[in-house]
Backbone as ProteinMPNN parsed JSONL, in Angstrom:
{"seq_chain_A": "MIVRNKKQIKQGLQDGEIHFGLVNVHDSRAIHSLDATFLGHLEFLTFVQKGGELSKLSPSKAVTTLSRERQFILRSLVEEGMRDKVVLSSDHEEVDQLALIIKMVGLGLGWTLLPKSIVRSKHFSEDIEILKVDQMLEGFKFGMALWCPHSKQISDIKKSILRAVHTFIDESYAAAAAAEK", "coords_chain_A": {"N_chain_A": [[2.888, 1.083, -12.022], [3.236, -1.94, -10.324], [1.907, -4.935, -8.887], [3.163, -6.961, -6.4], [4.17, -9.672, -4.244], [5.751, -9.612, -0.975], [8.12, -11.163, -0.975], [8.692, -11.327, -3.726], [9.111, -8.624, -4.285], [11.372, -8.064, -2.724], [13.259, -9.758, -3.984], [13.216, -8.626, -6.564], [14.243, -6.068, -6.007], [16.815, -6.753, -5.179], [17.776, -7.882, -7.545], [17.749, -5.69, -9.198], [15.598, -5.146, -10.812], [13.403, -3.927, -9.758], [12.911, -0.778, -8.273], [11.696, 0.549, -6.158], [9.522, -0.356, -3.488], [6.361, -0.722, -1.982], [5.638, -2.171, 0.973], [4.072, -4.683, 2.933], [4.799, -5.014, 6.204], [4.215, -6.63, 8.398], [5.404, -8.769, 9.691], [8.13, -8.355, 9.667], [11.73, -8.042, 10.108], [13.792, -5.789, 11.997], [16.348, -5.222, 11.092], [17.845, -5.46, 8.001], [19.022, -5.984, 4.608], [18.127, -3.925, 2.977], [17.248, -0.501, 2.154], [15.001, 0.845, 4.225], [11.997, 2.519, 4.975], [9.816, 3.11, 7.471], [6.399, 3.551, 7.138], [4.081, 3.735, 8.557], [0.914, 2.55, 9.767], [-1.449, 0.566, 8.029], [-4.796, 0.689, 8.222], [-7.388, -1.607, 8.66], [-10.84, -1.954, 8.179], [-14.24, -3.034, 8.846], [-16.368, -3.647, 6.171], [-19.593, -3.446, 4.722], [-22.639, -4.118, 2.815], [-24.197, -1.156, 1.821], [-26.956, -0.035, 3.563], [-27.893, -2.618, 3.667], [-28.779, -5.851, 5.154], [-26.692, -6.553, 6.966], [-25.682, -4.057, 7.578], [-27.416, -3.087, 9.394], [-26.869, -4.215, 11.784], [-26.384, -4.13, 15.297], [-23.654, -2.529, 16.916], [-22.788, -4.046, 19.104], [-23.531, -6.659, 18.559], [-22.332, -7.309, 16.226], [-19.812, -8.745, 15.722], [-20.392, -11.396, 16.5], [-22.451, -12.073, 14.699], [-21.195, -11.576, 12.191], [-19.236, -13.533, 12.231], [-20.494, -15.756, 11.326], [-21.353, -15.176, 8.823], [-20.757, -14.849, 5.253], [-17.48, -14.048, 4.433], [-15.389, -12.074, 2.486], [-12.092, -12.262, 1.389], [-9.068, -10.711, 0.578], [-6.937, -12.379, -1.538], [-4.22, -11.829, -1.639], [-3.593, -11.03, 0.953], [-3.711, -13.424, 2.345], [-1.673, -14.801, 1.037], [0.469, -13.37, 1.98], [0.793, -14.378, 4.454], [-1.111, -13.71, 6.372], [-3.484, -14.895, 7.072], [-4.454, -15.894, 9.593], [-4.868, -13.519, 10.872], [-6.797, -12.086, 9.53], [-9.011, -13.628, 8.833], [-12.156, -13.948, 9.954], [-14.516, -15.244, 9.901], [-16.183, -18.394, 9.712], [-17.234, -19.027, 7.309], [-15.779, -18.24, 4.618], [-14.191, -16.718, 1.758], [-11.587, -16.606, -0.555], [-10.502, -14.012, -2.663], [-9.182, -12.748, -5.675], [-9.282, -10.122, -6.763], [-9.617, -6.778, -5.789], [-11.623, -4.999, -6.696], [-13.645, -6.78, -7.386], [-14.329, -7.897, -4.912], [-15.399, -5.614, -3.651], [-17.586, -5.162, -5.307], [-19.111, -7.535, -4.865], [-19.648, -7.333, -2.11], [-21.108, -4.964, -2.168], [-23.367, -5.91, -3.444], [-24.531, -7.311, -1.473], [-23.662, -9.872, -0.869], [-21.965, -10.686, 1.099], [-19.419, -9.781, 3.504], [-16.469, -7.762, 4.246], [-13.018, -7.139, 5.199], [-11.322, -4.234, 4.682], [-8.79, -1.849, 3.656], [-8.946, 1.207, 5.421], [-8.413, 3.442, 3.935], [-9.571, 2.979, 1.501], [-11.873, 4.361, 0.982], [-11.324, 6.648, -0.432], [-10.454, 5.789, -2.808], [-10.323, 4.901, -6.319], [-11.587, 2.56, -6.58], [-13.574, 2.507, -4.713], [-16.97, 2.149, -3.784], [-20.249, 3.468, -3.816], [-21.975, 1.715, -2.806], [-21.157, 0.359, -0.57], [-20.385, 0.381, 2.96], [-18.823, 1.409, 6.056], [-18.91, -0.684, 8.876], [-19.677, -0.3, 12.203], [-18.148, -1.795, 14.998], [-18.288, -3.09, 18.187], [-16.218, -4.582, 19.391], [-13.981, -3.7, 18.15], [-12.231, -1.111, 18.719], [-10.546, 0.35, 17.21], [-9.488, -0.216, 13.823], [-8.005, -3.247, 12.411], [-4.517, -3.121, 12.307], [-1.746, -2.924, 10.146], [1.694, -2.864, 9.571], [3.412, -0.789, 7.215], [5.967, -0.27, 4.802], [8.422, 1.552, 2.905], [10.536, 0.175, 0.658], [13.789, 0.16, -0.747], [16.836, -0.022, -2.705], [20.018, 0.666, -1.139], [21.162, 3.708, -2.095], [22.604, 6.637, -3.325], [21.923, 7.859, -5.693], [19.195, 7.586, -6.085], [18.017, 8.972, -4.059], [16.643, 11.477, -4.129], [14.36, 10.808, -5.57], [13.256, 8.965, -3.83], [12.632, 10.661, -1.659], [10.639, 12.213, -2.86], [8.678, 10.248, -3.371], [8.079, 9.535, -0.723], [6.973, 11.961, 0.219], [4.662, 12.064, -1.391], [3.342, 9.729, -0.549], [2.863, 10.325, 2.169], [1.153, 12.542, 1.872], [-1.005, 11.269, 0.602], [-1.771, 9.487, 2.656], [-2.558, 11.297, 4.691], [-4.726, 12.599, 3.401], [-6.36, 10.392, 2.996], [-7.052, 9.606, 5.61], [-8.588, 11.804, 6.347], [-10.719, 11.609, 4.495], [-11.75, 9.088, 5.197], [-12.552, 9.573, 7.82], [-14.608, 11.387, 7.359], [-16.355, 9.69, 5.995], [-17.123, 7.947, 7.998], [-18.865, 9.376, 9.517]], "CA_chain_A": [[2.884, 0.411, -10.738], [2.935, -3.363, -10.403], [1.618, -5.54, -7.589], [3.965, -8.15, -6.12], [4.233, -9.963, -2.814], [6.976, -9.114, -0.342], [9.259, -11.959, -1.438], [8.985, -10.916, -5.104], [9.662, -7.263, -4.238], [12.744, -8.151, -2.213], [14.082, -10.341, -5.045], [13.31, -7.623, -7.621], [15.163, -5.025, -5.551], [18.166, -7.323, -5.196], [18.158, -8.098, -8.948], [17.749, -4.421, -9.907], [14.408, -5.04, -11.66], [12.48, -3.038, -9.047], [13.672, 0.246, -7.557], [10.965, 0.905, -4.944], [8.386, -1.222, -3.192], [5.557, -0.505, -0.781], [5.615, -3.534, 1.478], [3.432, -5.03, 4.192], [5.892, -5.469, 7.071], [3.614, -7.092, 9.645], [6.264, -9.752, 10.355], [9.513, -8.102, 9.248], [12.781, -7.774, 11.087], [14.241, -4.396, 11.977], [17.615, -5.096, 10.374], [17.994, -6.247, 6.778], [19.958, -5.395, 3.647], [17.505, -2.893, 2.144], [16.914, 0.797, 2.729], [13.576, 0.743, 4.558], [11.393, 3.624, 5.712], [8.51, 2.721, 7.999], [5.426, 4.573, 6.75], [2.954, 3.748, 9.48], [0.047, 1.378, 9.723], [-2.626, 0.553, 7.178], [-5.886, 0.241, 9.089], [-8.456, -2.35, 7.993], [-12.138, -1.859, 8.839], [-15.294, -3.902, 8.342], [-17.251, -3.041, 5.178], [-20.797, -4.216, 4.395], [-23.514, -3.478, 1.833], [-24.863, 0.044, 2.327], [-28.386, -0.223, 3.745], [-28.223, -4.04, 3.664], [-29.069, -6.491, 6.442], [-25.545, -6.466, 7.867], [-25.477, -2.662, 7.992], [-28.37, -2.807, 10.47], [-26.43, -4.88, 13.006], [-25.918, -3.257, 16.372], [-22.219, -2.74, 17.115], [-22.533, -5.067, 20.125], [-23.81, -7.994, 18.019], [-21.713, -7.427, 14.902], [-18.802, -9.798, 15.605], [-21.057, -12.7, 16.569], [-23.162, -12.308, 13.436], [-20.239, -11.635, 11.081], [-18.472, -14.786, 12.29], [-21.293, -16.785, 10.643], [-21.696, -14.679, 7.483], [-19.68, -14.992, 4.274], [-16.457, -13.008, 4.432], [-14.498, -12.069, 1.329], [-10.737, -11.937, 1.82], [-8.104, -10.531, -0.507], [-5.998, -13.5, -1.582], [-2.865, -11.334, -1.368], [-3.377, -11.03, 2.403], [-3.44, -14.817, 2.71], [-0.348, -15.115, 0.497], [1.457, -12.69, 2.82], [0.833, -15.036, 5.756], [-1.967, -12.994, 7.324], [-4.764, -15.599, 7.195], [-4.899, -15.941, 10.988], [-5.163, -12.167, 11.343], [-7.898, -11.453, 8.799], [-10.175, -14.509, 8.683], [-12.984, -13.85, 11.158], [-15.735, -16.019, 9.682], [-15.993, -19.777, 9.261], [-17.683, -19.027, 5.91], [-14.967, -17.215, 3.953], [-13.783, -16.998, 0.381], [-10.465, -15.794, -1.024], [-10.775, -13.391, -3.96], [-7.982, -12.094, -6.211], [-9.43, -8.732, -7.176], [-10.255, -5.847, -4.873], [-12.859, -4.482, -7.303], [-14.654, -7.84, -7.316], [-14.784, -7.959, -3.515], [-16.26, -4.451, -3.415], [-18.833, -5.41, -6.048], [-19.884, -8.582, -4.189], [-20.146, -6.775, -0.85], [-22.144, -4.01, -2.563], [-24.562, -6.668, -3.825], [-25.064, -7.976, -0.285], [-23.285, -11.285, -0.864], [-21.087, -10.945, 2.231], [-18.742, -8.62, 4.08], [-15.022, -7.837, 4.078], [-12.107, -6.197, 5.851], [-10.565, -3.506, 3.663], [-8.106, -0.675, 4.201], [-9.76, 2.405, 5.661], [-8.116, 4.396, 2.862], [-10.316, 2.615, 0.29], [-12.978, 5.298, 0.756], [-10.952, 7.682, -1.408], [-9.888, 5.094, -3.953], [-11.175, 4.774, -7.499], [-12.32, 1.3, -6.431], [-14.637, 2.639, -3.72], [-18.326, 2.136, -4.318], [-21.275, 4.046, -2.947], [-22.818, 0.601, -2.372], [-20.632, -0.243, 0.651], [-20.154, 1.311, 4.061], [-18.106, 0.897, 7.217], [-19.766, -1.158, 9.959], [-19.096, -0.118, 13.538], [-18.087, -3.049, 15.745], [-17.854, -2.792, 19.554], [-14.967, -5.262, 19.728], [-12.891, -3.052, 17.424], [-12.178, 0.327, 18.974], [-9.887, 0.789, 15.988], [-9.387, -1.338, 12.898], [-6.772, -4.021, 12.433], [-3.462, -2.301, 11.715], [-0.591, -3.658, 9.66], [2.773, -1.954, 9.215], [3.807, -0.632, 5.809], [7.269, 0.38, 4.645], [8.961, 1.763, 1.562], [11.83, -0.481, 0.495], [14.571, 0.462, -1.947], [18.249, -0.318, -2.464], [20.822, 1.776, -0.624], [21.731, 4.374, -3.266], [22.489, 8.098, -3.324], [21.351, 8.29, -6.963], [17.726, 7.585, -6.048], [17.547, 9.602, -2.814], [15.642, 12.512, -4.422], [13.122, 10.115, -5.956], [12.718, 8.407, -2.584], [12.01, 11.77, -0.916], [9.41, 12.563, -3.571], [7.707, 9.181, -3.098], [7.665, 9.657, 0.679], [6.05, 13.102, 0.315], [3.392, 11.665, -2.014], [2.695, 8.742, 0.327], [2.361, 11.03, 3.359], [-0.014, 13.322, 1.439], [-2.089, 10.305, 0.388], [-2.211, 9.002, 3.968], [-3.294, 12.382, 5.353], [-6.008, 12.782, 2.711], [-7.167, 9.185, 3.221], [-7.62, 9.672, 6.959], [-9.65, 12.816, 6.332], [-11.856, 11.052, 3.755], [-12.333, 7.996, 5.985], [-13.244, 10.18, 8.96], [-15.861, 11.94, 6.832], [-17.231, 8.565, 5.635], [-17.609, 7.31, 9.227], [-19.867, 10.24, 10.163]], "C_chain_A": [[2.494, -1.048, -10.952], [2.715, -3.904, -8.997], [2.407, -6.836, -7.479], [3.89, -8.432, -4.622], [5.603, -9.552, -2.281], [8.217, -9.86, -0.838], [9.675, -11.543, -2.85], [9.59, -9.515, -5.146], [11.112, -7.301, -3.774], [13.68, -8.7, -3.292], [14.277, -9.336, -6.187], [14.25, -6.485, -7.262], [16.604, -5.529, -5.604], [18.676, -7.527, -6.618], [18.24, -6.806, -9.751], [16.563, -4.232, -10.838], [13.369, -4.094, -11.069], [13.331, -2.038, -8.276], [13.022, 0.648, -6.241], [9.818, -0.073, -4.746], [7.688, -0.794, -1.921], [5.216, -1.889, -0.252], [4.871, -3.626, 2.807], [4.525, -5.634, 5.077], [5.373, -5.974, 8.414], [4.49, -8.095, 10.384], [7.747, -9.556, 10.029], [10.451, -7.912, 10.426], [13.228, -6.319, 10.937], [15.504, -4.21, 11.139], [17.61, -6.027, 9.165], [18.801, -5.441, 5.778], [19.392, -4.261, 2.805], [17.362, -1.578, 2.902], [15.406, 0.776, 2.969], [13.135, 1.96, 5.356], [10.012, 3.183, 6.157], [7.533, 3.866, 7.754], [4.282, 4.723, 7.743], [2.137, 2.488, 9.298], [-1.127, 1.597, 8.777], [-3.737, -0.067, 8.016], [-6.99, -0.406, 8.263], [-9.724, -2.285, 8.832], [-13.123, -2.815, 8.176], [-16.187, -3.123, 7.386], [-18.383, -4.006, 4.848], [-21.584, -3.472, 3.32], [-24.222, -2.29, 2.486], [-26.37, -0.203, 2.376], [-28.834, -1.673, 3.769], [-28.468, -4.567, 5.072], [-27.915, -6.337, 7.429], [-25.307, -5.044, 8.358], [-26.382, -2.284, 9.159], [-27.983, -3.477, 11.783], [-26.034, -3.861, 14.06], [-24.433, -3.545, 16.575], [-21.908, -3.845, 18.125], [-22.743, -6.493, 19.605], [-23.071, -8.272, 16.707], [-20.745, -8.602, 14.792], [-19.435, -11.181, 15.61], [-21.744, -13.03, 15.253], [-22.187, -12.455, 12.274], [-19.45, -12.944, 11.072], [-19.2, -15.936, 11.6], [-21.67, -16.384, 9.215], [-20.497, -14.821, 6.554], [-18.768, -13.77, 4.3], [-15.603, -13.171, 3.182], [-13.139, -11.55, 1.781], [-9.853, -11.769, 0.594], [-7.072, -11.655, -0.449], [-4.575, -13.04, -1.256], [-2.572, -11.28, 0.131], [-3.043, -12.431, 2.896], [-2.037, -15.206, 2.251], [0.769, -14.473, 1.312], [1.503, -13.275, 4.233], [-0.058, -14.402, 6.807], [-3.324, -13.665, 7.539], [-5.292, -15.556, 8.632], [-5.284, -14.572, 11.539], [-6.394, -11.565, 10.691], [-9.127, -12.332, 8.595], [-10.946, -14.511, 9.996], [-14.24, -14.702, 11.066], [-15.394, -17.437, 9.231], [-16.404, -19.926, 7.796], [-16.93, -17.913, 5.185], [-14.507, -17.697, 2.584], [-12.653, -16.049, 0.005], [-10.763, -15.297, -2.436], [-9.527, -12.622, -4.395], [-8.122, -10.586, -6.354], [-10.205, -7.899, -6.161], [-11.59, -5.358, -5.421], [-13.982, -5.514, -7.237], [-15.195, -7.99, -5.896], [-15.751, -6.819, -3.238], [-17.604, -4.642, -4.1], [-19.707, -6.427, -5.31], [-20.44, -8.101, -2.852], [-21.272, -5.793, -1.145], [-23.443, -4.669, -2.978], [-25.171, -7.426, -2.643], [-24.721, -9.447, -0.186], [-22.385, -11.659, 0.303], [-20.483, -9.647, 2.731], [-17.235, -8.81, 3.912], [-14.297, -6.896, 5.028], [-11.287, -5.555, 4.743], [-9.832, -2.342, 4.316], [-9.067, 0.51, 4.323], [-9.595, 3.402, 4.511], [-8.887, 4.108, 1.578], [-11.405, 3.636, -0.025], [-12.607, 6.424, -0.198], [-10.304, 7.085, -2.65], [-10.857, 5.095, -5.13], [-12.001, 3.502, -7.431], [-13.51, 1.426, -5.486], [-15.989, 2.743, -4.403], [-19.265, 2.778, -3.313], [-22.189, 2.959, -2.383], [-22.304, -0.089, -1.115], [-20.419, 0.83, 1.705], [-19.407, 0.605, 5.181], [-19.128, 0.492, 8.277], [-19.041, -0.964, 11.282], [-19.223, -1.432, 14.305], [-17.531, -2.741, 17.132], [-16.501, -3.406, 19.903], [-13.761, -4.695, 18.981], [-12.946, -1.548, 17.694], [-11.492, 1.034, 17.819], [-9.833, -0.423, 15.073], [-8.119, -2.137, 13.128], [-5.712, -3.2, 11.72], [-2.255, -3.156, 11.364], [0.445, -2.659, 9.167], [3.1, -1.971, 7.731], [5.153, 0.094, 5.767], [7.571, 0.581, 3.164], [10.339, 1.122, 1.544], [12.473, -0.012, -0.8], [16.019, 0.071, -1.671], [18.936, 0.903, -1.844], [21.51, 2.436, -1.817], [21.521, 5.882, -3.161], [21.797, 8.6, -4.588], [19.824, 8.368, -6.921], [17.159, 8.296, -4.82], [16.504, 10.695, -3.061], [14.301, 11.894, -4.817], [12.453, 9.537, -4.711], [12.015, 9.496, -1.775], [10.681, 12.17, -1.544], [8.315, 11.518, -3.321], [7.192, 9.291, -1.668], [6.706, 10.824, 0.88], [4.678, 12.73, -0.24], [2.635, 10.676, -1.134], [2.115, 9.43, 1.557], [1.146, 11.891, 3.02], [-1.215, 12.407, 1.251], [-2.647, 9.817, 1.722], [-3.037, 10.069, 4.676], [-4.667, 12.585, 4.726], [-6.932, 11.586, 2.919], [-7.808, 9.201, 4.594], [-8.759, 10.678, 7.014], [-10.893, 12.279, 5.628], [-12.538, 9.942, 4.543], [-13.088, 8.542, 7.191], [-14.582, 10.763, 8.52], [-16.851, 10.825, 6.506], [-17.825, 7.89, 6.864], [-18.701, 8.122, 9.898], [-21.246, 9.976, 9.648]], "O_chain_A": [[1.541, -1.349, -11.67], [3.276, -3.387, -8.031], [2.33, -7.7, -8.353], [3.584, -7.541, -3.829], [6.498, -9.191, -3.046], [9.251, -9.242, -1.091], [10.865, -11.419, -3.14], [10.481, -9.247, -5.952], [11.977, -6.65, -4.36], [14.771, -8.168, -3.494], [15.38, -9.21, -6.719], [14.978, -5.989, -8.122], [17.505, -4.805, -6.028], [19.868, -7.366, -6.879], [18.749, -6.813, -10.872], [16.52, -3.253, -11.583], [12.553, -3.527, -11.796], [14.352, -2.404, -7.693], [13.716, 1.045, -5.305], [9.221, -0.556, -5.708], [8.331, -0.533, -0.904], [4.581, -2.686, -0.942], [5.015, -2.772, 3.682], [5.109, -6.659, 4.726], [6.012, -5.773, 9.447], [4.336, -8.26, 11.594], [8.528, -10.503, 10.11], [10.039, -7.663, 11.559], [13.058, -5.706, 9.882], [15.704, -3.151, 10.543], [17.395, -7.232, 9.297], [19.22, -4.324, 6.08], [20.115, -3.687, 1.991], [17.356, -1.551, 4.133], [14.625, 0.698, 2.021], [13.813, 2.381, 6.294], [9.14, 2.914, 5.331], [7.803, 5.011, 8.117], [3.595, 5.745, 7.753], [2.607, 1.492, 8.747], [-1.718, 2.676, 8.736], [-3.627, -1.208, 8.464], [-7.469, 0.172, 7.287], [-9.696, -2.527, 10.039], [-12.872, -3.335, 7.088], [-16.706, -2.065, 7.74], [-18.175, -5.212, 4.711], [-21.248, -2.345, 2.956], [-24.78, -2.414, 3.576], [-26.986, -0.537, 1.364], [-30.03, -1.945, 3.878], [-28.377, -3.828, 6.052], [-28.136, -6.024, 8.599], [-24.778, -4.853, 9.453], [-26.146, -1.283, 9.835], [-28.682, -3.329, 12.785], [-25.417, -2.843, 13.745], [-23.999, -4.687, 16.421], [-20.877, -4.51, 18.016], [-22.183, -7.437, 20.162], [-23.185, -9.364, 16.15], [-20.85, -9.387, 13.849], [-19.058, -12.041, 14.814], [-21.627, -14.149, 14.752], [-22.335, -13.362, 11.455], [-19.041, -13.411, 10.009], [-18.599, -16.973, 11.318], [-22.249, -17.186, 8.482], [-19.356, -14.903, 7.01], [-19.217, -12.628, 4.203], [-15.151, -14.271, 2.863], [-13.046, -10.532, 2.467], [-9.888, -12.592, -0.321], [-6.417, -11.854, 0.574], [-3.808, -13.792, -0.655], [-1.426, -11.464, 0.541], [-2.188, -12.601, 3.765], [-1.299, -15.863, 2.985], [1.891, -14.978, 1.333], [2.175, -12.731, 5.11], [0.202, -14.536, 8.003], [-4.221, -13.063, 8.13], [-6.454, -15.217, 8.856], [-5.955, -14.484, 12.567], [-6.982, -10.629, 11.234], [-10.184, -11.826, 8.218], [-10.464, -15.004, 11.016], [-14.953, -14.863, 12.056], [-14.449, -17.655, 8.473], [-15.963, -20.857, 7.121], [-17.392, -16.772, 5.145], [-14.444, -18.893, 2.299], [-12.746, -14.84, 0.218], [-11.216, -16.057, -3.292], [-8.896, -11.935, -3.591], [-7.17, -9.851, -6.092], [-11.299, -8.268, -5.733], [-12.58, -5.308, -4.69], [-15.145, -5.155, -7.052], [-16.395, -8.189, -5.707], [-16.812, -7.035, -2.651], [-18.646, -4.317, -3.53], [-20.907, -6.208, -5.147], [-21.575, -8.423, -2.498], [-22.285, -5.787, -0.446], [-24.508, -4.06, -2.877], [-26.192, -8.098, -2.787], [-25.41, -10.198, 0.504], [-22.07, -12.836, 0.481], [-20.969, -8.558, 2.425], [-16.776, -9.873, 3.494], [-14.892, -5.974, 5.587], [-10.636, -6.248, 3.961], [-10.205, -1.898, 5.402], [-9.884, 0.766, 3.439], [-10.534, 4.118, 4.163], [-8.856, 4.919, 0.653], [-11.817, 3.763, -1.178], [-13.495, 7.094, -0.725], [-9.683, 7.794, -3.442], [-12.063, 5.269, -4.953], [-13.0, 3.369, -8.138], [-14.369, 0.544, -5.457], [-16.123, 3.352, -5.465], [-19.086, 2.64, -2.103], [-23.074, 3.246, -1.577], [-22.937, -1.027, -0.63], [-20.291, 2.016, 1.4], [-19.363, -0.624, 5.247], [-20.084, 1.219, 8.544], [-17.911, -1.421, 11.448], [-20.262, -2.092, 14.269], [-16.434, -2.197, 17.254], [-15.721, -2.801, 20.639], [-12.639, -5.167, 19.166], [-13.625, -0.806, 16.984], [-11.818, 2.175, 17.491], [-10.105, -1.541, 15.509], [-7.268, -1.76, 13.933], [-5.968, -2.642, 10.653], [-1.801, -3.986, 12.151], [0.119, -1.723, 8.437], [3.07, -3.015, 7.079], [5.433, 0.96, 6.596], [7.048, -0.121, 2.299], [11.21, 1.491, 2.332], [11.801, 0.188, -1.812], [16.388, -0.146, -0.517], [18.48, 2.034, -2.013], [22.342, 1.814, -2.478], [20.404, 6.348, -2.935], [21.154, 9.649, -4.564], [19.229, 9.15, -7.663], [15.956, 8.231, -4.567], [15.566, 10.827, -2.275], [13.242, 12.396, -4.442], [11.234, 9.613, -4.56], [10.919, 9.274, -1.26], [9.709, 12.435, -0.836], [7.159, 11.871, -3.088], [5.992, 9.155, -1.43], [5.733, 10.704, 1.624], [3.653, 13.041, 0.366], [1.416, 10.778, -0.992], [0.982, 9.142, 1.945], [0.202, 11.958, 3.809], [-2.32, 12.73, 1.688], [-3.864, 9.744, 1.897], [-4.106, 9.769, 5.208], [-5.661, 12.726, 5.438], [-8.149, 11.749, 3.009], [-8.979, 8.849, 4.737], [-9.78, 10.431, 7.656], [-12.007, 12.473, 6.114], [-13.766, 9.858, 4.561], [-14.149, 8.027, 7.544], [-15.578, 10.643, 9.233], [-18.053, 10.986, 6.714], [-18.913, 7.319, 6.789], [-19.4, 7.604, 10.769], [-22.201, 10.617, 10.087]]}, "name": "protein", "num_of_chains": 1, "seq": "MIVRNKKQIKQGLQDGEIHFGLVNVHDSRAIHSLDATFLGHLEFLTFVQKGGELSKLSPSKAVTTLSRERQFILRSLVEEGMRDKVVLSSDHEEVDQLALIIKMVGLGLGWTLLPKSIVRSKHFSEDIEILKVDQMLEGFKFGMALWCPHSKQISDIKKSILRAVHTFIDESYAAAAAAEK"}
């Protein structure tokens, strides 16, 4: 598995270098030249240091306080044109690596918005937790799709990938629900 931005994935699919891509489609059009299957929404929640100062914020005061605290943002989200959707603090820093963001949040150096599904990832740390925020009845949601070229030869592989993705999504929701309790 390789990580690329949406533009690179589209070019790779057109050139035949990439056969499948999981793509953030927060600003995509419904009609384009690729075979696209909408997978649903990836939900982003607020994560803070477990037991740290920010974890003690009341849900009603969280947004006000977080807007002044250091926020770590995945650079890939900014590169995908989502800066205005994910930057909530005037004190923010773009970071390339997910594992580094989790480490810094776990050390109490700031907070972040991460996919809810992170709680069942190998990158998840016992040093971070989800912070409840009154102004967010649900997390920020961004559409995801599976892109591939139109081809009968890869249809069985596509079905297999879709089954695996749906299983992962179902298991992630269950793990995230357990982590929120």
